[in-house]
């Protein structure tokens, strides 16, 4: 059984209290416990990490609002930068430069396509202490979303997309991909109210179609602690693919919930809990399972 966050905090508070009493000379009997102040390893606790949240396709940073509010209530510094959705190379380079502006430890979370972006952006950044994948795509180096997704049955979302050509100022062209508005709730956010998904359908941000074929040049999940959330009712990414990814990444923790693809909107508490678990494991050391 895994030790709850509340129990873990209680243990830490008790240990800190013992340490302070010993240092003040209030009692010599508590002195032996001071070596255990803080986490299981005796570390008095590392700096609280900044939480960086990266959204996926068809969404913007406001999709994290419910998670952000809960993290801030727990005293975390949070950043939710815009993901350009122009392709893995551009988006990960943009995020990597943003991460360099943050001092101290970082817990980096990505939803959906944001999982690809954080995987590449965190390569070589020692400040990123953990990666959290929420209903996410997690290709390996040299692997694209299209290649990875082909390992499993296609999700219903693949039959509900709309392509819209665009032209850039320099004359180059491309194709944006949207979800068909009348099918967004069914394939993307079935556990949200119809009124809310009606707004999401007309405010969605498209992703460049070329992003689906982009191959990662690096995968930080190979070397950093991974935490994953699987939405069991996800119709945008096959839940079996999400489970495969978590297992392949040797995730420290995999949580499955009854959620659509947008668990960060419909179940913000569960998403927040997994992110804070990653942060607390960094600060105090992973709890032991029995």
C-alpha positions as a printed NumPy array, in Angstrom:
array([[  0.   ,   0.   ,   0.   ],
       [  1.354,   3.429,  -0.951],
       [  1.749,   5.984,   1.821],
       [ -0.698,   8.879,   1.293],
       [  0.52 ,  12.406,   0.74 ],
       [ -1.201,  13.488,   3.972],
       [  0.604,  10.782,   5.967],
       [  3.872,  11.666,   4.323],
       [  3.484,  15.33 ,   5.267],
       [  2.643,  14.339,   8.844],
       [  5.813,  12.261,   9.032],
       [  7.879,  15.143,   7.64 ],
       [  6.387,  17.623,  10.113],
       [  7.085,  15.27 ,  13.019],
       [ 10.659,  14.777,  11.883],
       [ 11.223,  18.486,  11.494],
       [  9.804,  19.055,  14.954],
       [ 12.181,  16.477,  16.381],
       [ 15.1  ,  18.089,  14.585],
       [ 14.292,  21.563,  15.872],
       [ 13.895,  20.343,  19.437],
       [ 17.205,  18.537,  19.264],
       [ 19.014,  21.55 ,  17.839],
       [ 17.634,  23.794,  20.569],
       [ 18.78 ,  21.372,  23.242],
       [ 15.225,  20.897,  24.481],
       [ 15.783,  17.181,  24.77 ],
       [ 18.696,  14.873,  24.13 ],
       [ 16.368,  11.911,  23.676],
       [ 15.243,  13.275,  20.325],
       [ 18.756,  13.827,  19.016],
       [ 19.112,  10.443,  17.245],
       [ 16.054,  11.247,  15.121],
       [ 17.575,  14.383,  13.623],
       [ 19.44 ,  12.316,  11.041],
       [ 16.037,  11.379,   9.631],
       [ 14.651,  14.905,   9.436],
       [ 12.891,  15.479,   6.117],
       [ 12.744,  12.561,   3.698],
       [ 13.478,   8.859,   4.054],
       [ 17.129,   9.36 ,   3.101],
       [ 17.687,  11.935,   5.831],
       [ 17.677,  14.813,   3.32 ],
       [ 15.857,  17.714,   5.031],
       [ 14.025,  18.34 ,   1.774],
       [ 14.979,  19.906,  -1.53 ],
       [ 13.666,  23.183,  -2.924],
       [ 10.049,  23.148,  -4.025],
       [ 10.03 ,  22.771,  -7.808],
       [  8.322,  25.065, -10.267],
       [  5.539,  23.216, -12.068],
       [  5.478,  23.79 , -15.84 ],
       [  2.347,  22.668, -17.689],
       [  2.278,  22.154, -21.462],
       [ -1.033,  21.795, -23.288],
       [ -1.713,  19.669, -26.328],
       [ -3.418,  20.012, -29.702],
       [ -6.852,  21.624, -30.113],
       [ -6.415,  23.41 , -26.767],
       [ -4.586,  26.298, -25.13 ],
       [ -3.004,  26.931, -21.741],
       [ -6.395,  27.668, -20.171],
       [ -7.138,  23.928, -20.331],
       [ -4.901,  23.682, -17.246],
       [ -6.893,  26.257, -15.234],
       [ -8.397,  23.821, -12.719],
       [ -5.027,  22.174, -12.142],
       [ -3.242,  25.521, -11.818],
       [ -5.675,  26.74 ,  -9.16 ],
       [ -5.152,  23.614,  -7.065],
       [ -1.368,  23.688,  -7.394],
       [ -1.282,  27.339,  -6.376],
       [ -3.424,  26.544,  -3.349],
       [ -0.679,  24.087,  -2.354],
       [  1.952,  26.81 ,  -2.608],
       [  3.52 ,  25.843,  -5.917],
       [  4.864,  28.306,  -8.461],
       [  3.22 ,  27.364, -11.768],
       [  3.846,  28.306, -15.398],
       [  1.682,  27.266, -18.339],
       [  3.317,  28.596, -21.502],
       [  1.615,  28.56 , -24.878],
       [  2.492,  25.583, -27.068],
       [  2.778,  26.861, -30.673],
       [  1.475,  23.555, -32.147],
       [  3.636,  23.986, -35.233],
       [  5.596,  20.733, -34.98 ],
       [  7.857,  18.886, -32.562],
       [ 11.124,  20.572, -33.583],
       [  9.782,  24.116, -33.324],
       [  7.588,  23.559, -30.288],
       [ 10.224,  21.707, -28.267],
       [ 12.874,  24.316, -29.084],
       [ 10.489,  27.028, -27.952],
       [  9.721,  25.201, -24.709],
       [ 13.396,  24.415, -24.078],
       [ 14.226,  28.122, -24.241],
       [ 11.369,  28.886, -21.845],
       [ 12.59 ,  26.275, -19.378],
       [ 16.023,  27.895, -19.343],
       [ 14.435,  31.056, -17.943],
       [ 13.36 ,  29.217, -14.785],
       [ 15.784,  28.986, -11.893],
       [ 15.827,  25.87 ,  -9.762],
       [ 14.116,  22.496, -10.068],
       [ 11.221,  21.89 , -12.443],
       [  8.494,  19.277, -12.67 ],
       [  7.348,  19.268, -16.293],
       [  3.896,  18.01 , -17.271],
       [  2.454,  17.539, -20.74 ],
       [ -1.029,  16.699, -21.984],
       [ -1.64 ,  14.801, -25.226],
       [  0.715,  16.129, -27.939],
       [  2.368,  18.141, -25.176],
       [  3.901,  14.83 , -24.093],
       [  5.979,  14.753, -27.262],
       [  7.06 ,  18.333, -26.745],
       [  8.194,  17.901, -23.131],
       [ 10.018,  14.674, -23.997],
       [ 12.292,  16.459, -26.452],
       [ 12.458,  19.85 , -24.715],
       [ 13.744,  18.367, -21.437],
       [ 16.683,  16.532, -22.996],
       [ 19.908,  17.81 , -21.441],
       [ 18.143,  20.066, -18.919],
       [ 19.264,  18.927, -15.476],
       [ 16.775,  21.244, -13.774],
       [ 13.891,  19.09 , -14.994],
       [ 13.535,  16.567, -12.191],
       [ 10.423,  14.668, -13.292],
       [  8.109,  14.305, -16.276],
       [  4.359,  13.883, -15.884],
       [  2.336,  12.618, -18.834],
       [ -1.416,  13.253, -18.863],
       [ -3.324,  11.302, -21.569],
       [ -0.146,  11.825, -23.535],
       [  1.831,  10.734, -26.566],
       [  5.365,   9.614, -25.62 ],
       [  7.414,   8.667, -28.685],
       [ 10.98 ,   7.469, -28.4  ],
       [ 13.91 ,   9.091, -30.178],
       [ 13.502,   8.477, -33.914],
       [  9.809,   7.702, -33.492],
       [  6.826,   9.802, -34.589],
       [  3.315,   9.991, -33.238],
       [  2.02 ,   8.281, -36.376],
       [  4.442,   5.366, -36.035],
       [  3.752,   4.977, -32.316],
       [ -0.034,   5.166, -32.638],
       [  0.003,   2.535, -35.4  ],
       [  0.974,  -0.086, -32.807],
       [ -2.639,  -0.053, -31.561],
       [ -6.144,   0.283, -32.963],
       [ -6.834,   3.835, -34.135],
       [ -8.728,   6.061, -31.729],
       [-12.137,   7.451, -32.82 ],
       [-10.614,  10.941, -33.018],
       [ -8.781,   9.949, -36.197],
       [-12.126,   9.763, -38.012],
       [-13.294,  13.164, -36.804],
       [-10.577,  15.513, -38.047],
       [-10.838,  18.412, -40.481],
       [ -7.972,  19.737, -42.601],
       [ -7.654,  23.442, -43.391],
       [ -4.849,  24.7  , -45.699],
       [ -2.93 ,  27.834, -44.661],
       [ -0.332,  30.14 , -46.196],
       [  2.543,  31.829, -44.357],
       [  3.777,  35.366, -45.004],
       [  6.814,  34.04 , -46.879],
       [  4.604,  32.168, -49.324],
       [  5.093,  28.693, -47.868],
       [  1.98 ,  26.647, -47.225],
       [  0.809,  23.951, -44.866],
       [ -2.249,  22.262, -43.465],
       [ -3.847,  22.754, -40.085],
       [ -5.867,  20.022, -38.409],
       [ -8.994,  20.678, -36.342],
       [-11.591,  18.411, -34.765],
       [-14.911,  18.559, -36.581],
       [-16.914,  20.864, -34.273],
       [-20.011,  18.689, -34.172],
       [-17.939,  15.673, -33.084],
       [-15.597,  17.291, -30.564],
       [-17.571,  16.323, -27.497],
       [-17.936,  12.703, -28.603],
       [-14.269,  12.048, -29.394],
       [-12.472,  14.546, -27.176],
       [-14.405,  15.587, -24.083],
       [-17.42 ,  13.34 , -23.516],
       [-17.349,  13.851, -19.742],
       [-17.802,  17.616, -19.963],
       [-21.14 ,  19.482, -20.213],
       [-22.416,  20.015, -23.755],
       [-22.416,  23.772, -23.284],
       [-18.74 ,  23.755, -22.379],
       [-17.727,  21.546, -25.294],
       [-19.735,  23.72 , -27.682],
       [-17.446,  26.608, -26.742],
       [-14.356,  24.408, -26.961],
       [-15.385,  23.358, -30.476],
       [-15.273,  26.897, -31.825],
       [-12.218,  28.094, -29.846],
       [ -9.949,  25.095, -30.494],
       [ -6.413,  25.759, -31.657],
       [ -5.281,  23.669, -34.63 ],
       [ -2.093,  21.681, -34.922],
       [  0.03 ,  21.571, -38.066],
       [ -0.593,  18.267, -39.809],
       [  3.142,  17.806, -40.289],
       [  3.482,  17.362, -36.495],
       [  1.995,  13.874, -36.707],
       [  4.957,  12.696, -38.783],
       [  7.69 ,  14.555, -36.882],
       [ 10.253,  12.201, -35.344],
       [ 11.769,  13.017, -31.967],
       [ 15.502,  13.595, -31.798],
       [ 15.585,  12.784, -28.088],
       [ 13.353,  11.349, -25.36 ],
       [ 13.995,  12.661, -21.849],
       [ 11.754,   9.964, -20.348],
       [ 14.626,   7.566, -20.954],
       [ 16.643,   9.204, -18.169],
       [ 14.174,  11.093, -15.938],
       [ 11.484,   9.868, -13.5  ],
       [  8.139,   9.425, -15.223],
       [  4.569,   9.648, -13.89 ],
       [  1.615,   8.842, -16.143],
       [ -2.141,   9.258, -16.09 ],
       [ -4.309,   7.085, -18.339],
       [ -7.854,   8.097, -19.216],
       [ -9.784,   4.842, -19.48 ],
       [-12.469,   6.48 , -21.647],
       [ -9.99 ,   8.318, -23.886],
       [-11.175,   8.377, -27.516],
       [ -8.409,  10.633, -28.799],
       [ -5.518,   8.331, -27.807],
       [ -6.032,   4.616, -27.357],
       [ -5.78 ,   3.903, -23.594],
       [ -3.819,   0.742, -24.418],
       [ -1.214,   2.941, -26.076],
       [ -1.03 ,   5.129, -22.955],
       [ -0.46 ,   2.016, -20.817],
       [  2.218,   0.752, -23.199],
       [  4.027,   4.08 , -23.052],
       [  3.988,   4.177, -19.257],
       [  5.329,   0.638, -19.033],
       [  8.025,   1.289, -21.638],
       [  9.13 ,   4.384, -19.711],
       [  9.277,   2.425, -16.43 ],
       [  6.901,   4.952, -14.891],
       [  7.265,   5.292, -11.146],
       [  3.54 ,   5.776, -10.908],
       [  0.711,   5.097, -13.378],
       [ -2.789,   6.239, -12.466],
       [ -5.898,   5.17 , -14.381],
       [ -9.127,   7.124, -14.046],
       [-12.543,   7.079, -15.733],
       [-11.929,  10.092, -17.91 ],
       [-12.125,  11.327, -21.461],
       [ -9.058,  12.707, -23.196],
       [ -9.311,  16.004, -21.316],
       [ -8.794,  14.707, -17.787],
       [ -6.996,  17.936, -16.912],
       [-10.354,  19.721, -17.391],
       [-12.805,  17.073, -16.177],
       [-10.696,  15.638, -13.331],
       [ -8.285,  18.424, -12.293],
       [ -7.884,  17.069,  -8.755],
       [ -6.603,  13.69 ,  -9.959],
       [ -4.199,  15.398, -12.343],
       [ -3.013,  17.785,  -9.64 ],
       [ -2.491,  14.875,  -7.226],
       [ -0.208,  13.046,  -9.659],
       [  1.816,  16.185, -10.354],
       [  2.268,  16.927,  -6.658],
       [  3.254,  13.316,  -6.074],
       [  6.06 ,  13.775,  -8.609],
       [  7.096,  17.025,  -6.901],
       [  7.042,  15.484,  -3.412],
       [  8.993,  12.438,  -4.571],
       [ 11.677,  14.837,  -5.786],
       [ 11.637,  16.896,  -2.57 ],
       [ 11.499,  14.059,  -0.057],
       [ 12.362,  10.91 ,  -1.971],
       [  9.918,   8.324,  -3.362],
       [  7.736,   6.56 ,  -0.812],
       [  8.014,   2.829,  -0.551],
       [  5.352,   0.38 ,  -1.682],
       [  4.619,  -2.691,   0.389]])
